[in-house]
Every structure is written in C-alpha cells, then in structure tokens.
Tab-separated table of C-alpha atoms in Angstrom:
chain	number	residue	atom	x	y	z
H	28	UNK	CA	2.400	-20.817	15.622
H	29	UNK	CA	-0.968	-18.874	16.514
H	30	UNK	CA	-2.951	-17.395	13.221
H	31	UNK	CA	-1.632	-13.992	14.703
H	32	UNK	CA	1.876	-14.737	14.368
H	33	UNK	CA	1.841	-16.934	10.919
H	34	UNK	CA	-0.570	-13.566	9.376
H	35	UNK	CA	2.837	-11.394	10.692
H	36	UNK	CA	5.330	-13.494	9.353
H	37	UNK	CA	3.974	-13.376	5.932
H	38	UNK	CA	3.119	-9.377	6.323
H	39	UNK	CA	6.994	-9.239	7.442
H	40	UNK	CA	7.927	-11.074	4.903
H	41	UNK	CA	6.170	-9.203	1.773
H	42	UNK	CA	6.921	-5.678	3.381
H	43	UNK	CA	10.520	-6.869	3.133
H	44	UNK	CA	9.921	-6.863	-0.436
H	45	UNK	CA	8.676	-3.509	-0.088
H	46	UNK	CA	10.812	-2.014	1.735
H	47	UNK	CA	14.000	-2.692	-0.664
H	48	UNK	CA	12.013	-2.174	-3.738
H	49	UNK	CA	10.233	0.945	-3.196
H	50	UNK	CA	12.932	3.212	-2.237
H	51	UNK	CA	15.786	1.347	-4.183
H	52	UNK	CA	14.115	0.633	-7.343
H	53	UNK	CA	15.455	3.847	-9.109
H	54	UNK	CA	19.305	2.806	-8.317
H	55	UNK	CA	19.122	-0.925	-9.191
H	56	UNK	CA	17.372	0.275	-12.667
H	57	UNK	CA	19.343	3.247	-13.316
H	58	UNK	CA	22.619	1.099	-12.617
H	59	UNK	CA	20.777	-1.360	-15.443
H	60	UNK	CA	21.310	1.828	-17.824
H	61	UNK	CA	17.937	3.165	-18.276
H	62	UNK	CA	17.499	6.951	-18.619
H	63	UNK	CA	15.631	8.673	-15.515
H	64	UNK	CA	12.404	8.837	-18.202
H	65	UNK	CA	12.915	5.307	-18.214
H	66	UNK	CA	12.468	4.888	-15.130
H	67	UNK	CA	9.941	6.552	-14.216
H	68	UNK	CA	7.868	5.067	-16.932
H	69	UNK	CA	8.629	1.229	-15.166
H	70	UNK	CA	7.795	2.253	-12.339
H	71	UNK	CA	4.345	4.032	-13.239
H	72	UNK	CA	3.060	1.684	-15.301
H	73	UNK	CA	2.298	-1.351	-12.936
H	74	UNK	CA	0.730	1.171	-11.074
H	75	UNK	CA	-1.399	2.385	-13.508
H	76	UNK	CA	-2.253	-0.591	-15.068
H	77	UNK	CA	-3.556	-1.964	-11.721
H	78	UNK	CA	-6.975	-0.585	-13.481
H	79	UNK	CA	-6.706	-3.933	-15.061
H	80	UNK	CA	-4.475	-6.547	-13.501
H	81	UNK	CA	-6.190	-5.483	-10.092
H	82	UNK	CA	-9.621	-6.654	-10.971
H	83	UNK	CA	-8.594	-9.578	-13.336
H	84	UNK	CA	-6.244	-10.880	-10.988
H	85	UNK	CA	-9.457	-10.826	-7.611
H	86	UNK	CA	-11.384	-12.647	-10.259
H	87	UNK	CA	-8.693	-15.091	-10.836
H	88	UNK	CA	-8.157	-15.657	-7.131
H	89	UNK	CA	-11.877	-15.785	-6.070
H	90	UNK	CA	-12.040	-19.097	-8.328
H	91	UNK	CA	-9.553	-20.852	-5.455
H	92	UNK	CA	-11.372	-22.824	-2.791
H	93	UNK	CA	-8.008	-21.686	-0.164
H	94	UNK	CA	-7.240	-18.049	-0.151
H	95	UNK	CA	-3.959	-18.923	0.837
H	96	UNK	CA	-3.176	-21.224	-2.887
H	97	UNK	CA	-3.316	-17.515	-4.909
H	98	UNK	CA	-1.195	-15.649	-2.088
H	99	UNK	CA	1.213	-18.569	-2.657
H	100	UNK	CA	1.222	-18.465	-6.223
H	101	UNK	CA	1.638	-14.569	-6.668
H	102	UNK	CA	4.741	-15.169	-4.277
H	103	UNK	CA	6.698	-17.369	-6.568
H	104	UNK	CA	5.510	-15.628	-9.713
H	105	UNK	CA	7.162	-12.788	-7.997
H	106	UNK	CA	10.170	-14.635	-7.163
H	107	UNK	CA	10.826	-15.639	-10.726
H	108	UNK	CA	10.405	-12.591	-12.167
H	109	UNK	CA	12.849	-10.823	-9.918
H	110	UNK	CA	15.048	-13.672	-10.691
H	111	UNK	CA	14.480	-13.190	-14.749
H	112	UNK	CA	14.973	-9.311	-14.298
H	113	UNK	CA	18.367	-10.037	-12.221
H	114	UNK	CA	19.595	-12.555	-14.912
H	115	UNK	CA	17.987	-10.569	-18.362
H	116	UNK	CA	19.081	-7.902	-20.145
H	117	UNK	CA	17.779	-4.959	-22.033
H	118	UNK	CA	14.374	-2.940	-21.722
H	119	UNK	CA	11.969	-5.380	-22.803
H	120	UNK	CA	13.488	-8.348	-21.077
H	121	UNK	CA	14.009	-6.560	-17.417
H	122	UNK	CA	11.094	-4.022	-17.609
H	123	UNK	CA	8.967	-6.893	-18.581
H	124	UNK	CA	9.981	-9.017	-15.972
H	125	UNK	CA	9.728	-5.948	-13.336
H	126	UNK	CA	6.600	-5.033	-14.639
H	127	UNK	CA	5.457	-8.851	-13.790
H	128	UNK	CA	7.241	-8.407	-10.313
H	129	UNK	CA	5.779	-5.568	-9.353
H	130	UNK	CA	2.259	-6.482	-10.257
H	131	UNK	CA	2.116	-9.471	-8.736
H	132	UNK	CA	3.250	-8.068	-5.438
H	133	UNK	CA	1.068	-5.500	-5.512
H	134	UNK	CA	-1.810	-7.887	-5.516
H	135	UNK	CA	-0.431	-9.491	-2.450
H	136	UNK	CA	-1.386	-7.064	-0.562
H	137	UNK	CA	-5.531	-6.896	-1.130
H	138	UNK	CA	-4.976	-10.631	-0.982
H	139	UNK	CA	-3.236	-10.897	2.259
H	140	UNK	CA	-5.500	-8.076	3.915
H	141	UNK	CA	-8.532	-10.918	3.068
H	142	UNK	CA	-7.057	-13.472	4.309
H	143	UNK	CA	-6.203	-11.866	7.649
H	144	UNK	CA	-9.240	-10.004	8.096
H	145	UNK	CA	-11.433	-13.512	7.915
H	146	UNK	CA	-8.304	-15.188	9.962
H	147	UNK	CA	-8.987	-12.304	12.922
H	148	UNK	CA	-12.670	-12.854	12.806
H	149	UNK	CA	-12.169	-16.524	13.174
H	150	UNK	CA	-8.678	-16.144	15.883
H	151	UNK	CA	-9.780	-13.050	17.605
H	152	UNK	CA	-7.122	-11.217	16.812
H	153	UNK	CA	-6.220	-7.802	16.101
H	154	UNK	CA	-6.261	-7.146	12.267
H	155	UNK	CA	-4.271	-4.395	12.808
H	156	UNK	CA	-1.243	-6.326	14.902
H	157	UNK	CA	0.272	-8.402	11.794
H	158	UNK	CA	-0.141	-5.491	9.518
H	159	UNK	CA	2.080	-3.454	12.289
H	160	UNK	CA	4.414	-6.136	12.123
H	161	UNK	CA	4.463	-5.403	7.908
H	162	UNK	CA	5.280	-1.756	8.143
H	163	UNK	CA	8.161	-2.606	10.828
H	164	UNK	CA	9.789	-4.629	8.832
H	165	UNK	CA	9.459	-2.369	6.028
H	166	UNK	CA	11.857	0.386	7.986
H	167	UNK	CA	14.179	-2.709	9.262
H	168	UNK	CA	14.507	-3.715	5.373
H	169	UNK	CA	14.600	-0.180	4.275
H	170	UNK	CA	17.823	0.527	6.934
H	171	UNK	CA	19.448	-3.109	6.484
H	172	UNK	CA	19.462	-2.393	2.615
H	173	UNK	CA	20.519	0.966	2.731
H	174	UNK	CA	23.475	-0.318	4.987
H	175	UNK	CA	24.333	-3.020	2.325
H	176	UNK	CA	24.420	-1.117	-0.229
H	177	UNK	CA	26.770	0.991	0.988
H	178	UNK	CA	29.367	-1.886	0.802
H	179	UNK	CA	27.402	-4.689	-1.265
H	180	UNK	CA	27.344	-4.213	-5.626
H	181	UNK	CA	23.479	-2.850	-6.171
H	182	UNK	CA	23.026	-6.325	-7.726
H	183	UNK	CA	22.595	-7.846	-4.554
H	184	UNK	CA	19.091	-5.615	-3.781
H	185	UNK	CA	17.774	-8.389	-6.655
H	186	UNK	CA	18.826	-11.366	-5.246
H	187	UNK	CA	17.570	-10.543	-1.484
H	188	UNK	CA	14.139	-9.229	-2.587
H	189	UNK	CA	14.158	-12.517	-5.706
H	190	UNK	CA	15.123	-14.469	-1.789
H	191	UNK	CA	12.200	-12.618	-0.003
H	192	UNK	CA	9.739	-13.371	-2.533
H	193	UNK	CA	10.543	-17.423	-2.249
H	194	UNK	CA	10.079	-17.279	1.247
H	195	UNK	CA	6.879	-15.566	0.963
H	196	UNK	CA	5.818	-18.060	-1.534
H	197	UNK	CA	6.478	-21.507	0.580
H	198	UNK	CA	5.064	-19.364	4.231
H	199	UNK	CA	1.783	-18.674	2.172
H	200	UNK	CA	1.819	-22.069	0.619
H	201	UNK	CA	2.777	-24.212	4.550
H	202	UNK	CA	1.866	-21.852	7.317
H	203	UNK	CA	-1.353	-19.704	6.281
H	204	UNK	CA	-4.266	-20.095	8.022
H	205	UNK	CA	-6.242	-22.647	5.971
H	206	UNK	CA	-10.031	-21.139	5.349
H	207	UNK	CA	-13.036	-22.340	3.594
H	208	UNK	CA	-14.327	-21.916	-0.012
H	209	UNK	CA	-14.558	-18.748	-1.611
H	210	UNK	CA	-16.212	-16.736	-4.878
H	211	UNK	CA	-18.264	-18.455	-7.116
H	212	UNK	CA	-17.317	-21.270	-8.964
H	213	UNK	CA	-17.361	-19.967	-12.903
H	214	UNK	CA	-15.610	-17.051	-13.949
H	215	UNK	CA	-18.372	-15.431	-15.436
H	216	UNK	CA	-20.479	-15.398	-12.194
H	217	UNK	CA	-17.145	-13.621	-10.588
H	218	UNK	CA	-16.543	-10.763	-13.676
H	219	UNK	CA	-20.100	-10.284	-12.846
H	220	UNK	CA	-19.825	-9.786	-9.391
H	221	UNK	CA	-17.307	-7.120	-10.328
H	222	UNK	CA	-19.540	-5.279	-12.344
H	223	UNK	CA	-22.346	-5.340	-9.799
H	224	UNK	CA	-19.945	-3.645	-7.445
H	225	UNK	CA	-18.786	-1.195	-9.493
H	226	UNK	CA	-22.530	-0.078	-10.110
H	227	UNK	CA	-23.522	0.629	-6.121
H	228	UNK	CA	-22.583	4.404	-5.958
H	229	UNK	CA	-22.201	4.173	-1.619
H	230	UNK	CA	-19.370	1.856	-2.813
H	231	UNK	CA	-17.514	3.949	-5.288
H	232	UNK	CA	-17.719	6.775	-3.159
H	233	UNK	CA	-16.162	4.649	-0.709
H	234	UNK	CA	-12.915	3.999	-3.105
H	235	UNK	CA	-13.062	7.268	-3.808
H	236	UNK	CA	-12.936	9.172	-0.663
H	237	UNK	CA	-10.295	6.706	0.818
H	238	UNK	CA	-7.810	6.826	-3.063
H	239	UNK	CA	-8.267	10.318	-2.709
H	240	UNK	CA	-6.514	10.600	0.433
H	241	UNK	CA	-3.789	7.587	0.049
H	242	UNK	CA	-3.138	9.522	-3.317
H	243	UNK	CA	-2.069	12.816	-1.642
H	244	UNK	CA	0.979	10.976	-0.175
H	245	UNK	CA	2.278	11.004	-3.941
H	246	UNK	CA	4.155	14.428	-3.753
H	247	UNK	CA	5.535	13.684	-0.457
H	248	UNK	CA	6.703	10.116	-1.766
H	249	UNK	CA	8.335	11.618	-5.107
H	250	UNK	CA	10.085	15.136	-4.123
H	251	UNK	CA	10.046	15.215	-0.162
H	252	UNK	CA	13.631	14.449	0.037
H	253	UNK	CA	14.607	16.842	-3.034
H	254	UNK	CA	12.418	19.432	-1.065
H	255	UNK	CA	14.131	18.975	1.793
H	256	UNK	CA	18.141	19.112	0.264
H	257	UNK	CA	16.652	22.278	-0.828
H	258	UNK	CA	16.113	23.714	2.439
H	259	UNK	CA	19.343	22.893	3.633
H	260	UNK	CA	18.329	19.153	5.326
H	261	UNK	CA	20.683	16.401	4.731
H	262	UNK	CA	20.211	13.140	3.716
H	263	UNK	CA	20.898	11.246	7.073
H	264	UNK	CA	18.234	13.813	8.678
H	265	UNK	CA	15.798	12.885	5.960
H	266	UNK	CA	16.162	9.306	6.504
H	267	UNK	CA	15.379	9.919	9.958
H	268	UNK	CA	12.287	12.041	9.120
H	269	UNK	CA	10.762	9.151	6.937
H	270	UNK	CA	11.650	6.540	9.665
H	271	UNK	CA	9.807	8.560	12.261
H	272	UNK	CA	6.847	8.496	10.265
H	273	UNK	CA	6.729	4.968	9.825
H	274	UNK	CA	7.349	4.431	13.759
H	275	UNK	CA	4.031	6.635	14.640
H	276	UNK	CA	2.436	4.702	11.745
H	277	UNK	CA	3.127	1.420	13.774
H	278	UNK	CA	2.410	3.298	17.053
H	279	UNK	CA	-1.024	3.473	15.554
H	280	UNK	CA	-1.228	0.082	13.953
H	281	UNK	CA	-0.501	-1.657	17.531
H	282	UNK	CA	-1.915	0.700	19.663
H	283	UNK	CA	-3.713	3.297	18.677
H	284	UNK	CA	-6.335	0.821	16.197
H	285	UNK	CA	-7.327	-1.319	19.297
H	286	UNK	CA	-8.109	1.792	21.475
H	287	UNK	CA	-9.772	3.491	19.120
H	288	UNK	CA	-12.538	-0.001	18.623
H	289	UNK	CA	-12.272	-0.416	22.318
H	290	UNK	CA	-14.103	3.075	22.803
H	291	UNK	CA	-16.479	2.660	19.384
H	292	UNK	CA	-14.927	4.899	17.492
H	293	UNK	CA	-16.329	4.012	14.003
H	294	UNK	CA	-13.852	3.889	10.214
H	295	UNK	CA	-15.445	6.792	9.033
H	296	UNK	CA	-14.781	9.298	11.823
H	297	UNK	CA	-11.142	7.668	11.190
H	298	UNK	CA	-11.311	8.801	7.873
H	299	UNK	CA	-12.397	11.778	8.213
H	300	UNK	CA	-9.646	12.204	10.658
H	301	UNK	CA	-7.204	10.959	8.228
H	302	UNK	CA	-8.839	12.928	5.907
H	303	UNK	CA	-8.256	16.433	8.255
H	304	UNK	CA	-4.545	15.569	9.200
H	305	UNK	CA	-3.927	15.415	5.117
H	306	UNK	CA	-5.390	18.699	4.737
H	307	UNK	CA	-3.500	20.095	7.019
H	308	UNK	CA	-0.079	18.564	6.917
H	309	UNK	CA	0.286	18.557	2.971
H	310	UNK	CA	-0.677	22.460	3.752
H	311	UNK	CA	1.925	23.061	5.980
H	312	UNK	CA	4.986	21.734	3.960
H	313	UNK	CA	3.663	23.867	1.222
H	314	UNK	CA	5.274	26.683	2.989
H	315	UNK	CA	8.921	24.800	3.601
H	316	UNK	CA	8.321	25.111	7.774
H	317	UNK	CA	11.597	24.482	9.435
H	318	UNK	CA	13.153	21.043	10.610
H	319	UNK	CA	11.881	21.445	14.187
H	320	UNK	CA	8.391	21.470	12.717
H	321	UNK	CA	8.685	19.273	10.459
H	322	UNK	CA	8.585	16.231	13.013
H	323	UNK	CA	5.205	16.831	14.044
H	324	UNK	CA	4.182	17.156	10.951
H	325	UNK	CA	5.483	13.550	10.137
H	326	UNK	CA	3.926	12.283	13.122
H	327	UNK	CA	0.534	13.349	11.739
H	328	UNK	CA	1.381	10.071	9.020
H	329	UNK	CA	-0.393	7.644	11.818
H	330	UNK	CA	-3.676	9.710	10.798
H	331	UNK	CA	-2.941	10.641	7.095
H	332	UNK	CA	-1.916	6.875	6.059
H	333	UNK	CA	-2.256	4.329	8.987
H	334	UNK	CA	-6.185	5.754	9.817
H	335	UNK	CA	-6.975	5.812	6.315
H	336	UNK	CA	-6.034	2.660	5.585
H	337	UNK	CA	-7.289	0.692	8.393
H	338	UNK	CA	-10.324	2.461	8.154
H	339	UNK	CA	-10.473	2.040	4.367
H	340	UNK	CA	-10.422	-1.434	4.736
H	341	UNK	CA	-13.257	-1.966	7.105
H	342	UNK	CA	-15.061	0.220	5.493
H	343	UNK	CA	-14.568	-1.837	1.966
H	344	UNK	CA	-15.589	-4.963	3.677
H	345	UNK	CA	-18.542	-3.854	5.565
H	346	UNK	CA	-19.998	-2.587	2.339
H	347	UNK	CA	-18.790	-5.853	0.366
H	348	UNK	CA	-21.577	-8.616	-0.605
H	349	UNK	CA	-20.846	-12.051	0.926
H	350	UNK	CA	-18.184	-13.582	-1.064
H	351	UNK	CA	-17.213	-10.575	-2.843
H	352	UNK	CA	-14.287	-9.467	-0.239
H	353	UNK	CA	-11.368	-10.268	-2.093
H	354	UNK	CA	-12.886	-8.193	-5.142
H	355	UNK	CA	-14.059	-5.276	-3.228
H	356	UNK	CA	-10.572	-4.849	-1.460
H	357	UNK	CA	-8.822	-5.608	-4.826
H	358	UNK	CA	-11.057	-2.881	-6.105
H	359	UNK	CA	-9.886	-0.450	-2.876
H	360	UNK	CA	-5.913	-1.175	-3.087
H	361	UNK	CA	-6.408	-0.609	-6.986
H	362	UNK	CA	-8.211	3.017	-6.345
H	363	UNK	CA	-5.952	3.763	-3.681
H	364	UNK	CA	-2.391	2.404	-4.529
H	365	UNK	CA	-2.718	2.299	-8.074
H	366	UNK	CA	-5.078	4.559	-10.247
H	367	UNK	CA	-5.149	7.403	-8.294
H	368	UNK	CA	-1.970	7.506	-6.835
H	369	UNK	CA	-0.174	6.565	-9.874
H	370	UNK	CA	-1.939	9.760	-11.621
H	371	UNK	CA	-1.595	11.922	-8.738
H	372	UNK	CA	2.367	11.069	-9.172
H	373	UNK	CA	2.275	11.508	-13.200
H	374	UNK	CA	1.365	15.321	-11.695
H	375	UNK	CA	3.754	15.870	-9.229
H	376	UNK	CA	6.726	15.849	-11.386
H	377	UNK	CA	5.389	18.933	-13.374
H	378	UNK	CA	4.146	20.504	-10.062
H	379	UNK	CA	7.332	20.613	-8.488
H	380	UNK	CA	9.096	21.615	-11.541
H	381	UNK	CA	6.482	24.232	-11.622
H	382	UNK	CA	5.800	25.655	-8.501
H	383	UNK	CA	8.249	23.814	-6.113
H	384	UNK	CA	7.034	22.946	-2.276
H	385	UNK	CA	3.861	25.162	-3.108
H	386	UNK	CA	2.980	21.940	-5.557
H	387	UNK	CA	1.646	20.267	-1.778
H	388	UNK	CA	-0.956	23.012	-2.266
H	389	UNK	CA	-2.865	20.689	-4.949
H	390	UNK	CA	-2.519	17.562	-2.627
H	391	UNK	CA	-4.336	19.358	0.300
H	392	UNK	CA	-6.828	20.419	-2.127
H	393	UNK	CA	-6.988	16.401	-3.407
H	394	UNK	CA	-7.270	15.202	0.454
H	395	UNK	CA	-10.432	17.833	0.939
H	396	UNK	CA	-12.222	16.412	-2.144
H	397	UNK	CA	-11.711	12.670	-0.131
H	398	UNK	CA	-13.302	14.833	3.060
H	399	UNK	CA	-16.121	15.656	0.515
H	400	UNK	CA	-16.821	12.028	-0.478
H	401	UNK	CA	-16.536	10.605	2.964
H	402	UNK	CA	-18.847	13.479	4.021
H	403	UNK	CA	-21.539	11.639	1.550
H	404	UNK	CA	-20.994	8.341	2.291
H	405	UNK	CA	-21.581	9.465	5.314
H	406	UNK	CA	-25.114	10.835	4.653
H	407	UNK	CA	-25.339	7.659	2.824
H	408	UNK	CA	-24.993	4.779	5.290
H	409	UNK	CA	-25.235	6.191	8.765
C-alpha cells in the first residue's frame, strides 16, 4: 500500500466511528434511559473539556519517538471504552466510559491530520485526498447505520463502532507511515512549548478566526432537522439535504483543494471565503427559504466547513515552531471542535427555543467576527 492509501484507510476507518456516533449517539443513550438533559450534558462535556484533555493529551503524544504509537494507542483506548459503555450500566459507569470514548477519538483527529500532513510532504501526496476519503465514509457509515437500525436492536451501533475502533487501533499500530522523532524529550520542555504558543497573539488569532467559523455550524448541527419538520420537510428529504452537503464537501476535498494550490490560491483567502459563505448561508436559513433553495445553500458547506478546515490547518502549521505541530493542531481542533463549538451549542438550545430559525442570525454574526480575525492575521503575516 502507498502512504496515500494506508493515510485513507485509517481516515475511513475513524470517520466510521464518526459517522455512527455523531448522529446516533442520542438514540443509543436515550435507549440506555437517560433523560434528554442527560444527554445533552454527555455529549457536551467531552467537548468542552477538550480545553484540557486537548492540550494534555499533544503533550502526552509529542513524548513518542513514532507518531503513529499514540494514534494506535488512542484507538484501542477507544475501543475499550465503547466496549465498557456497551457492557456497564448506570450514569457513572456508561457516561464515564463515553466520556473516555469520545475524548480519545476526538484527539485522533489533530493526531492523524500530523501524521498525514508530514506523510504528504514526504509521499507527495495530496493532504486533502485521504481526508476526502474520511468524510466519504462518514455518509457511507451514516446511511449503512441508519439502514441497520431500522431492523438491528440499537445495541448493535456499540458493538460496530467498539469493532471500528479495534481496527483503527491495529491499522495505526501495522500500516502507518513510520516517521522520525518528535517533541522534546521531557515533559516539561513540551508543557512549555504549549505555553509559548499560547503567548504569540498571530497564533491565537489564528484559532480564533478559524473556531469562530467551524463553531457557527453548531445551530445547523443541533436544530436543522427540527427546523426543517417545521417547515413542512420530511425526514427522508432531510437526510438527503445533509448527504448533499457532505458530497460537495468531498467534491472540494478531492478536487477543488488541489486546484485551488495548483493556481496559488493561499489558506487565508480560503478562509476568508469560508468565512463569507458562513455569513451568508447561516443568514439565509434565518429566514426559513424554501426546499428548492435550500440545496444551494447546502452546497455552500464545501466553503463554510471543507475551506475552513483545510485552510485552518495549513495555516496552524505554517505558523507552528519546528516540533510543535502536533500541539499547535491539538490547540486548533480544540478551539475549533471543542471550546467554541461546544459553547456555541450550549447557546443554540435557548436560541431556538427563543427565537426559532431567526437563532442562525447570531451564527452569521459569530462567522463575521472569524472574518474580523482573519482580516488581522492578515495584516499580521502577509
């Protein structure tokens, strides 16, 4: 197998993960009889204590001479956490053990994003190819569990994403590309190095201005499908609406990414971009447009997530020291897909509750303070 292809296996096989947990977490824990509050509160609080784990757990992988041993690790602590959460019982026991579950697979992701950005240097590959290959298989494992689910006990979501998790453990651990030393070799010299990063403002405004703009997606993510019931859209058509999104997201991913560095387009003119298409999309849907706008305005996802990612995380490692990238994109996935997201989703329940579809109102104004940051980071390093 080339680099490429072993990077897309293990993307495929941790956006499997993904793709069961995120949208079927609520029904495997509500079937484990815990109250909707309940619920939400498991599955804020890996989120929001990312602020934490995130950093603790790049320090803790820096001090690994493979980058691959960590990614490995995380996999099977993962595994047997899903498996403890499966086999427990009661709040402590299960939210403990999905609270474990989750975190660790959230730091996959930073981790994995390292790994293949050094492995494309090296390969000459397209960072952006393998991570496609992730966000496919996130809508394959999305359908295929919906599907199973419709005939399967909800127990068995557990046991395929407790399977997933193994699998991703022994790829990472056998078929990972094998890379040099990294970090520094005492712990001390590494919480440091976090510290020092956190003090260089171009950097900050950097996690900033690209959280800011993942974050808006937290309203969409929490009460788009409750929005749309409301407007007389049914579930199948919904399903199809987030799919669709997800398909231009890989559109850009495999295509769009390698045209855009083939003409010197640079990451912050892609975030800005991203940046624009937030502003605008979150603005529309605060007016409930009808279903034959409302593709369009999914297709602008390639530019409100897939841009502002990519571009996010070139951005992060251009403006991380030698030695310091599995930190500094730590540091970004925990702005982006923890802190500020998990906050912006804390809000979204009274906004809707509030104010209804009009709530997307405060998301467009979120995505225009991002514009505002990247604005002076770009005044700052160009």
């Amino acid at each position: 197998m080339t680099p490429a292809s072993r990077m897309a296996l293990q993307y495929v096989l941790l956006f499997t993960v993904n793709g069961i947990s995120l949208p079927f977490a609520g029904l495997w824990l509500s079937a484990q009889g815990f109250s909707a509050s309940q619920i939400g509160g498991l599955l804020a609080a890996p989120m929001l204590a990312r602020l934490v784990t995130g950093p603790l757990i790049a320090v803790w992988a820096d001090g690994f001479r493979r980058r691959r041993t960590p990614i490995a690790i995380l996999g099977a602590v993962a595994c047997f956490a899903y498996i403890v959460a499966g086999l427990g019982d009661g709040l402590w026991v299960q939210g403990g053990a999905w609270f474990l579950a989750a975190t660790a697979l959230a730091a996959l992701i930073p981790l994995t994003d390292v790994l293949s950005l050094q492995a494309s240097r090296t390969s000459g590959f397209a960072f952006a190819w393998p991570r496609g290959c992730g966000s496919a298989a996130f809508v394959v494992a999305n359908v295929l569990m919906g599907a199973m689910l419709s005939g399967a006990p909800v127990d068995s979501l557990i046991v395929v994403i407790a399977l997933a998790s193994g699998l991703l453990a022994v790829s990472a651990a056998t078929l990972l590309p094998i890379d040099g030393v990294i970090g520094h070799s005492r712990a001390r010299d590494r919480f440091v190095g976090v510290g020092r990063l956190a003090r260089q403002p171009t950097f900050m405004i950097a996690l900033v201005a690209v959280g800011a703009i993942q974050a808006t997606h937290a309203f969409y993510y929490g009460f788009s499908a409750l929005a749309w019931k409301a407007q007389g859209i049914d579930e199948r058509t919904t399903g199809l609406l987030w799919a669709f999104s997800v398909v231009v997201e890989i559109g850009f991913m495999w295509w769009g990414e390698p045209w855009r560095r083939r003409l010197g387009i640079g990451p912050l003119t892609v975030l800005a971009a991203g940046g624009l298409a937030a502003v605008a999309r979150w603005l529309a849907l605060a007016f409930d447009p009808p279903l034959l706008m409302l593709w369009p305005l999914q297709a602008l996802h390639a530019l409100t997530f897939a841009a502002t990612y990519l571009a996010g995380v070139e951005l992060i490692e251009r403006l991380s020291p030698p030695g310091q990238q599995t930190t500094a994109q730590t540091l970004n996935s925990v702005m982006a897909s923890g802190v500020l997201i998990g906050l912006a989703t804390l809000a979204s329940g009274p906004l809707y509750e509030a104010f209804g579809t009009a709530g997307y109102l405060a998301m467009s104004a979120l995505a225009g303070g991002g514009l505002v940051c990247a604005w002076h980071l770009r005044r700052r390093i160009s």
